[in-house]
Coordinates of C-alpha atoms and ligand atoms in Angstrom, one line a residue:
Chain A
M1 CA 7.0 15.8 34.0
I2 CA 9.4 14.2 31.7
I3 CA 6.6 12.8 29.6
Y4 CA 5.0 16.2 29.6
L5 CA 8.1 17.9 28.2
K6 CA 8.7 15.1 25.8
N7 CA 5.2 15.5 24.4
I8 CA 5.8 19.2 23.8
W9 CA 9.1 18.5 22.2
E10 CA 7.6 15.8 20.0
T11 CA 4.7 18.0 18.9
Y12 CA 7.1 20.6 17.7
A13 CA 9.6 18.2 16.1
T14 CA 6.9 16.3 14.2
V15 CA 5.2 19.4 13.0
F16 CA 8.5 20.7 11.9
E17 CA 9.2 17.5 10.0
G18 CA 5.8 17.5 8.4
M19 CA 6.1 21.1 7.3
A20 CA 9.5 20.4 5.8
I21 CA 8.0 17.6 3.7
T22 CA 5.1 19.6 2.5
F23 CA 7.4 22.5 1.7
S24 CA 9.6 20.2 -0.4
Y25 CA 6.5 19.3 -2.4
L26 CA 5.9 22.9 -3.0
L27 CA 9.2 23.0 -4.9
Q28 CA 8.4 20.1 -7.1
R29 CA 6.6 19.9 -10.4
P30 CA 3.0 18.7 -9.9
I31 CA 2.4 15.2 -11.2
T32 CA -1.0 16.1 -12.6
V33 CA -1.2 16.4 -16.3
Q34 CA -3.7 18.9 -17.8
Y35 CA -5.8 16.6 -19.9
P36 CA -7.0 17.1 -22.6
D37 CA -6.1 20.6 -23.9
R38 CA -2.8 21.3 -22.3
M39 CA -0.8 18.2 -23.0
K40 CA 2.7 18.3 -24.3
E41 CA 2.4 14.8 -25.9
S42 CA -0.7 13.0 -27.0
V43 CA -2.0 10.7 -24.2
P44 CA -2.1 7.4 -26.0
E45 CA 1.7 7.7 -26.6
T46 CA 2.3 7.8 -22.8
L47 CA 0.2 4.7 -22.1
P48 CA 1.9 1.4 -21.4
E49 CA 2.4 -1.3 -24.0
K50 CA -0.5 -3.5 -23.1
Y51 CA -3.1 -0.8 -22.4
R52 CA -6.6 -1.8 -23.2
G53 CA -8.6 1.0 -24.7
R54 CA -11.5 0.6 -27.0
L55 CA -12.0 -2.6 -28.9
M56 CA -11.3 -2.5 -32.6
V57 CA -11.9 -5.0 -35.3
D58 CA -10.0 -5.4 -38.5
T59 CA -12.9 -6.3 -40.7
E60 CA -10.6 -7.4 -43.5
L61 CA -8.7 -9.8 -41.4
C62 CA -11.8 -11.1 -39.5
T63 CA -13.0 -14.5 -40.7
A64 CA -16.4 -14.0 -39.1
C65 CA -16.0 -17.2 -37.1
G66 CA -18.0 -15.8 -34.2
L67 CA -15.7 -17.1 -31.6
C68 CA -15.2 -13.7 -30.0
A69 CA -19.0 -13.3 -29.6
K70 CA -19.2 -16.7 -28.0
A71 CA -16.2 -16.0 -25.7
C72 CA -17.6 -12.7 -24.4
P73 CA -19.3 -13.4 -21.1
I74 CA -21.6 -10.4 -21.4
D75 CA -22.6 -10.3 -25.0
V76 CA -20.8 -7.2 -25.9
I77 CA -20.1 -8.4 -29.5
E78 CA -23.0 -8.8 -31.8
M79 CA -21.9 -10.2 -35.2
K80 CA -23.0 -12.3 -38.1
G81 CA -21.1 -13.7 -40.9
G82 CA -22.3 -14.7 -44.4
R83 CA -21.2 -15.8 -47.8
A84 CA -19.9 -13.3 -50.2
E85 CA -19.4 -13.2 -54.0
G86 CA -15.9 -14.1 -55.0
K87 CA -14.7 -14.9 -51.5
K88 CA -13.9 -18.1 -50.0
G89 CA -15.3 -18.6 -46.5
L90 CA -17.4 -16.2 -44.6
R91 CA -17.5 -12.4 -44.7
L92 CA -18.8 -10.1 -42.0
I93 CA -22.4 -8.9 -42.4
Y94 CA -22.4 -6.8 -39.4
F95 CA -20.1 -6.4 -36.4
N96 CA -21.4 -4.3 -33.5
I97 CA -19.5 -3.7 -30.3
Y98 CA -21.4 -2.3 -27.3
H99 CA -18.6 -0.4 -25.7
G100 CA -20.7 0.6 -22.7
K101 CA -20.9 -3.0 -21.6
C102 CA -17.3 -4.1 -22.2
M103 CA -15.2 -4.8 -19.2
Y104 CA -11.9 -5.1 -21.1
C105 CA -11.4 -8.7 -19.9
N106 CA -9.5 -9.7 -23.1
L107 CA -11.4 -13.0 -23.5
C108 CA -12.5 -12.1 -27.0
V109 CA -9.0 -11.3 -28.1
E110 CA -7.7 -14.5 -26.8
A111 CA -10.4 -16.4 -28.6
C112 CA -9.8 -14.9 -32.0
P113 CA -8.0 -17.2 -34.4
A114 CA -7.4 -14.8 -37.2
E115 CA -3.9 -13.4 -37.0
D116 CA -1.9 -11.2 -39.3
G117 CA 1.3 -13.0 -38.5
E118 CA 3.0 -10.1 -36.7
E119 CA 4.1 -10.3 -33.2
D120 CA 2.8 -6.9 -32.0
E121 CA 0.1 -6.2 -29.5
H122 CA -2.7 -6.2 -32.1
H123 CA -2.0 -9.2 -34.3
T124 CA -5.5 -10.6 -34.0
A125 CA -8.5 -9.4 -35.9
I126 CA -10.1 -8.1 -32.8
Y127 CA -7.8 -6.1 -30.6
F128 CA -7.6 -3.2 -28.1
K129 CA -6.8 0.2 -29.3
K130 CA -4.9 2.6 -27.1
N131 CA -7.5 5.2 -27.5
F132 CA -9.8 5.5 -24.6
E133 CA -11.7 8.6 -25.7
G134 CA -15.2 8.4 -27.1
S135 CA -17.7 9.3 -24.4
S136 CA -21.2 9.9 -25.6
Y137 CA -24.3 11.5 -24.3
T138 CA -26.5 8.5 -25.2
L139 CA -26.2 4.9 -24.6
N140 CA -26.6 4.2 -28.3
G141 CA -23.6 6.4 -29.0
L142 CA -21.5 3.7 -27.4
V143 CA -22.5 1.1 -29.9
E144 CA -19.9 1.0 -32.6
Q145 CA -20.9 -0.5 -36.0
F146 CA -17.8 -1.6 -37.8
I147 CA -19.8 -2.4 -40.9
P148 CA -22.0 0.6 -41.7
P149 CA -25.7 -0.2 -41.7
D150 CA -26.2 0.3 -45.5
E151 CA -23.3 -1.9 -46.3
A152 CA -24.5 -4.4 -43.8
R153 CA -27.9 -4.5 -45.5
R154 CA -26.3 -4.9 -48.9
R155 CA -24.1 -7.7 -47.6
L156 CA -27.1 -9.4 -45.9
K157 CA -29.0 -9.3 -49.1
E158 CA -26.0 -10.6 -51.1
S159 CA -25.4 -13.4 -48.6
E160 CA -29.1 -14.3 -48.6
E161 CA -29.0 -14.4 -52.4
I162 CA -26.0 -16.6 -52.4
A163 CA -27.5 -18.7 -49.7
A164 CA -30.7 -19.0 -51.8
K165 CA -28.7 -19.8 -54.9
R166 CA -26.7 -22.3 -53.1
A167 CA -29.8 -23.8 -51.6
A168 CA -31.3 -23.9 -55.0
A169 CA -28.1 -25.4 -56.3
A170 CA -28.0 -27.8 -53.4
A171 CA -31.6 -28.7 -54.1
E172 CA -30.7 -29.2 -57.7
T173 CA -27.9 -31.4 -56.7
T174 CA -30.0 -33.4 -54.4
K175 CA -32.7 -33.6 -57.0
N176 CA -30.1 -34.6 -59.5
S177 CA -28.6 -37.1 -57.2
E178 CA -32.1 -38.2 -56.3
A179 CA -32.9 -38.4 -59.9
K180 CA -29.7 -40.3 -60.4
Q181 CA -30.5 -42.6 -57.7
E182 CA -33.9 -42.8 -59.1
S183 CA -32.5 -43.5 -62.5
D184 CA -30.2 -46.0 -61.0
K185 CA -33.3 -47.8 -59.7
P186 CA -34.9 -50.2 -61.9
K187 CA -37.3 -48.3 -64.1
D188 CA -40.6 -49.3 -63.0
G189 CA -42.3 -46.6 -64.7
G190 CA -43.5 -43.3 -63.2
D191 CA -42.3 -39.8 -64.1
V192 CA -39.2 -38.2 -62.8
Chain B
M1 CA -20.9 65.7 9.2
I2 CA -17.6 65.7 7.3
N3 CA -16.2 63.3 9.8
L4 CA -19.1 60.9 9.3
I5 CA -18.6 60.9 5.6
Y6 CA -14.9 60.4 6.1
M7 CA -15.6 57.5 8.4
F8 CA -18.1 56.0 6.0
V9 CA -15.8 56.2 3.0
F10 CA -12.9 54.8 4.9
S11 CA -14.8 51.8 6.3
L12 CA -16.1 51.1 2.8
V13 CA -12.6 51.1 1.4
Y14 CA -11.4 48.8 4.2
L15 CA -14.4 46.5 3.7
L16 CA -13.8 46.2 0.0
L17 CA -10.1 45.7 0.5
L18 CA -10.7 43.0 3.1
A19 CA -13.3 41.2 0.9
L20 CA -10.9 41.4 -2.1
T21 CA -8.0 40.1 0.0
A22 CA -10.1 37.3 1.3
G23 CA -11.2 36.4 -2.2
I24 CA -7.7 36.4 -3.5
L25 CA -6.6 34.4 -0.5
T26 CA -9.1 31.6 -1.4
Y27 CA -7.4 31.4 -4.7
V28 CA -3.9 31.5 -3.3
E29 CA -4.7 28.9 -0.7
R30 CA -6.1 26.5 -3.4
R31 CA -3.0 27.0 -5.5
I32 CA -0.6 26.3 -2.6
A33 CA -2.7 23.3 -1.5
G34 CA -2.5 22.0 -5.0
R35 CA 1.2 22.3 -5.2
M36 CA 1.6 20.7 -1.7
Q37 CA -0.4 17.8 -2.9
S38 CA 1.4 17.5 -6.2
R39 CA -1.6 18.9 -8.0
I40 CA -1.9 22.2 -10.0
G41 CA -4.9 23.9 -8.5
P42 CA -7.3 26.3 -10.3
N43 CA -5.6 27.7 -13.3
R44 CA -8.2 28.2 -16.0
V45 CA -10.2 31.3 -15.2
G46 CA -8.1 34.3 -16.1
I47 CA -4.4 34.3 -16.2
Q48 CA -3.3 31.3 -14.1
G49 CA -6.8 31.2 -12.6
I50 CA -6.5 34.5 -10.8
L51 CA -10.1 35.3 -11.5
Q52 CA -11.3 32.0 -10.0
F53 CA -12.7 33.7 -6.9
I54 CA -14.8 36.0 -9.0
A55 CA -16.2 33.0 -10.8
D56 CA -16.9 31.4 -7.4
L57 CA -18.6 34.6 -6.3
I58 CA -20.8 34.8 -9.4
K59 CA -21.7 31.2 -8.8
G60 CA -22.6 31.8 -5.2
V61 CA -24.7 34.8 -6.0
Q62 CA -26.7 32.9 -8.6
K63 CA -27.6 30.1 -6.2
E64 CA -30.9 30.1 -4.5
D65 CA -30.9 31.4 -1.0
I66 CA -32.5 28.5 0.8
I67 CA -33.8 29.0 4.3
P68 CA -35.0 25.7 5.9
A69 CA -38.6 25.5 6.7
D70 CA -38.1 25.0 10.4
A71 CA -35.2 27.4 10.8
Y72 CA -35.6 30.6 12.8
A73 CA -35.5 32.8 9.7
F74 CA -34.4 36.1 11.2
L75 CA -31.4 34.7 13.2
F76 CA -30.6 32.4 10.4
K77 CA -30.3 35.4 8.0
I78 CA -28.2 37.6 10.2
A79 CA -25.7 35.0 11.5
P80 CA -23.3 35.2 8.5
Y81 CA -23.2 38.9 8.7
L82 CA -22.5 38.8 12.4
V83 CA -19.6 36.5 11.7
F84 CA -18.2 38.6 8.9
M85 CA -18.7 41.8 10.9
G86 CA -16.8 40.4 13.9
V87 CA -13.8 39.6 11.7
F88 CA -14.0 42.9 9.9
L89 CA -14.2 44.9 13.2
T90 CA -11.0 43.3 14.5
L91 CA -9.1 45.2 11.7
V92 CA -10.0 48.6 13.2
P93 CA -7.1 49.2 15.5
I94 CA -4.4 47.3 13.5
P95 CA -1.7 49.7 12.4
F96 CA -0.7 48.8 8.8
G97 CA 1.6 51.8 8.9
A98 CA 2.5 54.5 11.3
Y99 CA -0.5 56.5 10.0
T100 CA -2.5 53.9 8.0
L101 CA -5.0 52.8 10.5
M102 CA -8.6 53.3 11.1
E103 CA -8.6 54.2 14.8
D104 CA -5.7 54.4 17.2
L105 CA -7.5 52.8 20.1
D106 CA -5.9 52.9 23.5
V107 CA -7.4 49.5 24.3
G108 CA -6.5 48.0 21.0
I109 CA -5.6 44.5 22.0
Y110 CA -8.5 44.3 24.4
Y111 CA -10.8 45.4 21.7
V112 CA -9.4 42.8 19.3
L113 CA -9.9 40.0 21.8
A114 CA -13.5 41.1 22.4
M115 CA -14.3 41.2 18.7
A116 CA -12.8 37.8 18.3
S117 CA -15.1 36.3 20.8
Y118 CA -18.0 38.2 19.3
V119 CA -17.6 36.0 16.2
V120 CA -18.7 33.1 18.4
I121 CA -22.1 34.6 18.8
G122 CA -22.6 34.6 15.0
L123 CA -21.4 31.0 14.7
M124 CA -23.7 29.8 17.6
I125 CA -26.7 31.7 16.2
G126 CA -26.0 30.2 12.8
G127 CA -25.7 26.7 14.2
W128 CA -28.8 27.0 16.4
A129 CA -31.1 28.8 14.0
S130 CA -30.5 26.2 11.2
N131 CA -32.6 23.7 13.2
N132 CA -30.2 20.9 12.2
K133 CA -28.3 18.7 14.6
W134 CA -25.1 18.9 12.7
S135 CA -25.2 22.6 12.6
L136 CA -26.0 22.8 16.3
L137 CA -23.2 20.5 17.2
G138 CA -20.8 22.5 15.0
G139 CA -21.9 25.7 16.6
M140 CA -21.6 24.3 20.1
R141 CA -18.2 22.9 19.3
S142 CA -17.0 26.2 17.9
A143 CA -18.2 28.0 21.0
A144 CA -16.5 25.5 23.3
Q145 CA -13.3 25.7 21.4
K146 CA -13.2 29.5 21.0
I147 CA -14.0 30.1 24.7
S148 CA -11.3 27.6 25.8
Y149 CA -8.7 29.0 23.5
E150 CA -9.4 32.5 24.4
I151 CA -7.5 31.9 27.7
P152 CA -4.1 31.0 26.2
A153 CA -4.5 33.7 23.6
A154 CA -5.2 36.2 26.3
L155 CA -2.2 35.0 28.3
G156 CA 0.0 35.5 25.3
V157 CA -1.4 38.9 24.8
F158 CA -0.9 39.6 28.5
I159 CA 2.8 39.0 28.3
V160 CA 3.1 41.3 25.3
V161 CA 1.1 44.0 27.2
I162 CA 3.4 43.6 30.2
M163 CA 6.5 43.9 28.0
S164 CA 5.4 47.0 26.1
G165 CA 3.4 48.5 29.0
S166 CA 0.5 49.4 26.8
M167 CA -2.5 47.9 25.0
N168 CA -2.2 50.4 22.2
F169 CA -0.9 48.7 19.0
Q170 CA 1.1 51.7 18.1
K171 CA 3.0 51.6 21.4
I172 CA 3.5 47.9 21.1
V173 CA 5.0 48.3 17.7
A174 CA 7.1 51.2 18.9
A175 CA 8.4 49.1 21.8
Q176 CA 9.9 46.7 19.3
G177 CA 12.3 47.6 16.6
A178 CA 13.2 47.0 13.0
S179 CA 15.8 44.3 13.6
P180 CA 14.9 40.7 14.6
V181 CA 16.9 41.2 17.9
D182 CA 14.3 43.8 18.9
W183 CA 11.3 41.8 18.0
F184 CA 9.2 40.5 20.9
V185 CA 9.5 36.8 19.7
F186 CA 13.2 36.8 20.3
R187 CA 13.2 39.2 23.3
N188 CA 13.2 36.6 26.0
P189 CA 12.0 33.0 26.5
F190 CA 8.7 34.0 27.9
T191 CA 7.8 36.2 25.0
F192 CA 8.7 33.4 22.7
I193 CA 6.3 31.2 24.6
A194 CA 3.7 33.9 24.4
F195 CA 4.2 34.0 20.6
N196 CA 3.6 30.2 20.4
L197 CA 0.5 30.4 22.7
F198 CA -1.0 33.2 20.8
F199 CA -0.3 31.8 17.4
I200 CA -1.7 28.3 18.2
A201 CA -4.7 29.8 20.0
S202 CA -5.4 32.1 17.0
L203 CA -5.4 29.1 14.8
A204 CA -8.0 27.5 17.0
E205 CA -10.0 30.6 17.2
G206 CA -10.0 31.0 13.5
N207 CA -11.2 27.4 13.1
R208 CA -8.2 26.5 11.1
V209 CA -6.7 23.1 10.7
P210 CA -5.6 21.3 12.9
F211 CA -8.3 22.9 15.1
D212 CA -11.1 22.9 12.5
I213 CA -13.3 20.6 14.6
P214 CA -16.4 22.9 14.3
E215 CA -16.2 22.6 10.6
A216 CA -14.9 19.0 10.4
E217 CA -16.1 18.3 6.8
S218 CA -15.9 14.6 7.2
E219 CA -17.8 14.2 10.4
L220 CA -20.1 17.2 10.8
V221 CA -21.0 17.9 7.2
S222 CA -19.3 21.2 7.6
G223 CA -20.7 22.1 10.9
Y224 CA -22.5 25.4 11.5
N225 CA -22.8 26.3 7.9
T226 CA -24.4 23.0 6.7
E227 CA -27.8 24.6 5.9
Y228 CA -26.4 27.7 4.3
S229 CA -26.3 28.2 0.6
G230 CA -25.5 30.9 -1.9
M231 CA -24.3 34.3 -0.7
R232 CA -24.7 33.6 3.0
F233 CA -22.5 30.6 2.7
L234 CA -19.9 32.7 1.0
F235 CA -20.0 35.2 3.8
F236 CA -18.8 32.5 6.2
F237 CA -15.9 31.8 3.9
L238 CA -15.1 35.4 3.5
A239 CA -15.0 35.7 7.2
E240 CA -12.7 32.6 7.5
W241 CA -10.2 34.0 5.0
G242 CA -10.5 37.5 6.3
N243 CA -9.6 36.1 9.6
L244 CA -6.3 34.8 8.2
V245 CA -5.3 38.3 7.4
V246 CA -6.3 39.4 10.9
I247 CA -4.3 36.7 12.5
G248 CA -1.3 37.4 10.4
A249 CA -1.5 41.1 11.1
L250 CA -1.9 40.6 14.8
V251 CA 1.1 38.3 15.0
T252 CA 3.1 40.7 13.0
C253 CA 2.2 43.6 15.2
M254 CA 2.6 41.9 18.5
F255 CA 5.7 39.8 18.0
F256 CA 7.4 40.7 14.7
G257 CA 7.9 44.4 14.9
G258 CA 4.9 45.5 12.8
G259 CA 5.9 47.6 9.9
S260 CA 8.8 49.3 11.6
F261 CA 11.5 49.8 9.0
W262 CA 15.0 51.0 9.8
Y263 CA 13.4 54.1 11.2
E264 CA 11.7 54.9 14.5
W265 CA 8.0 54.1 14.5
K266 CA 5.8 57.1 14.2
I267 CA 8.3 59.8 13.6
S268 CA 6.3 63.0 14.0
I269 CA 9.0 65.2 12.7
P270 CA 10.9 63.4 9.9
A271 CA 14.6 63.9 9.9
P272 CA 15.9 65.9 7.0
G273 CA 16.2 63.9 3.8
R274 CA 13.5 61.5 4.9
D275 CA 10.3 61.7 3.0
P276 CA 7.5 60.6 5.4
I277 CA 5.3 59.3 2.6
V278 CA 8.0 57.1 1.1
F279 CA 8.7 55.7 4.5
E280 CA 5.0 55.2 5.3
V281 CA 4.6 53.3 2.0
L282 CA 7.7 51.2 2.7
G283 CA 6.6 50.4 6.2
F284 CA 3.1 49.5 4.9
L285 CA 4.6 47.1 2.4
W286 CA 6.9 45.6 5.0
F287 CA 4.0 45.1 7.2
L288 CA 2.0 43.4 4.5
F289 CA 4.9 41.2 3.6
K290 CA 5.1 39.9 7.2
T291 CA 1.4 39.5 7.4
F292 CA 1.2 37.5 4.3
F293 CA 4.1 35.4 5.3
F294 CA 2.1 34.4 8.4
V295 CA -1.0 33.8 6.2
F296 CA 1.2 31.5 4.1
V297 CA 2.4 29.7 7.3
I298 CA -1.2 29.2 8.4
I299 CA -2.2 27.8 5.0
W300 CA 0.9 25.6 5.0
I301 CA 0.0 24.2 8.4
R302 CA -3.5 23.5 7.2
W303 CA -2.3 21.4 4.4
T304 CA 0.3 19.6 6.5
L305 CA -1.5 18.5 9.7
P306 CA -4.5 16.3 10.3
R307 CA -7.4 17.3 12.4
L308 CA -7.2 16.8 16.2
R309 CA -9.7 14.8 18.2
I310 CA -11.9 16.9 20.5
D311 CA -10.3 15.4 23.6
Q312 CA -6.8 16.1 22.2
L313 CA -8.0 19.7 21.5
M314 CA -9.1 20.2 25.0
D315 CA -5.9 18.5 26.3
I316 CA -3.7 20.9 24.4
C317 CA -5.6 23.8 25.7
W318 CA -6.1 23.0 29.4
K319 CA -3.2 20.7 30.1
Y320 CA -0.5 22.4 28.1
M321 CA -1.2 25.9 27.0
V322 CA -3.0 27.3 30.0
P323 CA -0.5 26.1 32.6
I324 CA 2.5 27.1 30.5
G325 CA 0.8 30.5 29.9
L326 CA 0.3 31.0 33.6
I327 CA 3.8 30.1 34.4
S328 CA 5.3 32.3 31.8
S329 CA 3.2 35.3 32.7
L330 CA 4.6 34.9 36.2
G331 CA 8.0 34.4 34.7
I332 CA 7.8 37.6 32.6
V333 CA 7.0 39.7 35.6
I334 CA 10.1 38.3 37.5
W335 CA 12.2 38.7 34.4
M336 CA 11.3 42.3 33.9
Y337 CA 11.9 43.0 37.6
F338 CA 15.4 41.4 37.7
I339 CA 16.7 42.0 34.2
P340 CA 16.4 45.5 33.0
E341 CA 16.2 46.2 29.3
N342 CA 19.5 46.6 27.4
S343 CA 21.5 45.0 30.3
T344 CA 24.2 42.5 29.3
I345 CA 22.1 39.5 30.1
D346 CA 19.2 40.9 28.2
R347 CA 21.3 41.4 25.1
I348 CA 22.9 38.0 25.4
V349 CA 19.5 36.3 25.7
R350 CA 18.1 38.3 22.7
L351 CA 21.1 37.4 20.5
T352 CA 20.9 33.7 21.5
L353 CA 17.2 33.4 20.8
T354 CA 17.6 35.2 17.5
S355 CA 20.5 32.9 16.4
L356 CA 18.4 29.9 17.6
G357 CA 15.7 31.1 15.3
A358 CA 18.1 31.5 12.4
I359 CA 19.5 28.0 13.1
T360 CA 16.0 26.6 13.0
V361 CA 15.4 28.2 9.6
L362 CA 18.7 26.8 8.3
Y363 CA 18.0 23.4 9.7
F364 CA 14.6 23.6 8.0
K365 CA 16.2 24.4 4.7
Y366 CA 18.4 21.4 5.2
R367 CA 15.5 19.1 5.9
V368 CA 13.6 20.4 2.8
Y369 CA 16.7 19.7 0.8
K370 CA 17.0 16.2 2.3
N371 CA 13.4 15.5 1.5
L372 CA 13.8 16.7 -2.1
K373 CA 16.8 14.3 -2.3
I374 CA 14.9 11.4 -1.0
T375 CA 12.1 11.8 -3.5
K376 CA 14.8 12.4 -6.2
A377 CA 12.7 15.2 -7.6
T378 CA 14.1 18.0 -9.6
I379 CA 13.4 21.4 -8.2
Y380 CA 10.7 23.3 -9.9
A381 CA 10.2 26.5 -7.9
N382 CA 8.1 28.3 -10.6
P383 CA 4.7 28.9 -9.0
F384 CA 3.0 28.7 -12.4
V385 CA 2.4 25.5 -14.2
Ligands
LIG401 S1 -13.1 -7.7 -23.6 FE1 -14.4 -9.1 -22.5 S2 -16.2 -8.0 -22.2 FE2 -15.1 -6.8 -23.7 S3 -15.9 -7.7 -25.6 FE3 -14.1 -8.8 -25.1 S4 -14.8 -10.6 -24.0 FE4 -16.5 -9.1 -24.0
LIG402 S1 -12.9 -14.2 -33.2 FE1 -11.7 -12.9 -34.5 S2 -12.0 -13.8 -36.6 FE2 -13.6 -14.6 -35.3 S3 -15.3 -13.3 -35.6 FE3 -14.2 -12.5 -33.8 S4 -12.8 -11.0 -34.6 FE4 -13.5 -12.2 -36.3

């Protein structure tokens, strides 16, 4: 009998408590934000410091070393570097990121050796933006080409030319050196 | 002839009003649910989303009306209308004002109970005709539930009928008064129990949480209306929300003094200086206010409590509500025999119960305040975000 009455009492008491809690929520401001069109501040500003949004490459800073492409476990980054006129070292020919594949693991960023010397969150050539928008209706829309195709073609040609020139020059040098070696040899006759 | 036209027009107006109210209630419920879950709820269609239900309606009408190949087509088609009709018919004897009612039935309460059980037939038919085991289970469950809970509901009603000495809603309202002391809830302990019995049983009869076992979205794939689509599906929902109004109105009539203002109910000859129309309108508004308060409470309960298991459901009915109902219907008879109305004891009891009610409300306020403090939230009472 006592259990019986206790059950009834507990039913009412717990329902009462529960209803007090839900009512208190009725008096609070909802936590939901109305993204995207009714926001008071832009969303990226509200994101935490180390938020990983879309990948971004600083094509000026990048040394086209290819470490990021090697570090990526799922081949998100497709890039190629080549020689350029009036520049020491390599220059990017193309740099494509397949955003649809990326899992934001940060491995590429850790691998990147090119730094701009600042101590902020994106001091490397490849870094995460805070922007997460950029949905697309096609899979190809998720491929971002940091060097536009035309430019890439031009650069490819240029680098090929340079490579050819250098190859030629190299051939010349080898020839010359060979010739030198040849000439160093005792002249037994025969043409050069 | 003129009577027939009059009847027709009136029922059309009632029907449209009920449909409109049910539609708006779906929107209100979703907004309240949103706020209780720290969300916002629909707020895009129209000002603050008030036209959401019309958008839903248009969407429902556009959908294809699918009838499963093996379903019993005729019964499948009429089931939603039966359910909706059952809910609509319960409105007939409910007095929204002293004169604003469809028909002043002498067997008002009896009629309402009968119509409430009539809904079961619609649900059963819908569940059975769909030729789907989930639907059938849902229909069976709802039948089992409604039939069991009819007993406590009837016992609650029985106590009210004994107290007021009539089954006519007008007389029941007239037996109460304008002030809380005169309401049947606070009249004596047994009527208070009757209120609890009736309210809980109505929740169960209306398939509302925590008694929404026939619908149980997560286990029965929505129960008896699984196979329905488009307009027919909407009819079930219209019935469900229309039922909220009915429950609210019934509780108001039977336990909370109906629309009685600070004047006598149904004054046939208004005292000088009293405009009957003004009082009628005020009474009507007062009635609506109480009704929608209870609708709010029902919605609030829905978003607070989890669903019961079927054995718990039956436990509550047969082990708790029915015995308590039986004891209190015996108790009310003894009470009425030994303690005449307006005797000293009667007055003391009334006052005590009313003040207990007031204390509960105050304590409730305190608990809400405490909860707000715990969450360290700032109060934002504005319903619009
Ligand atoms: S974040 Fe990970 S998955 Fe994405 S590009 Fe970098 S290494 Fe690849
Ligand atoms: S690791 Fe850094 S510097 Fe090297 S290719 Fe990638 S982005 Fe450029």
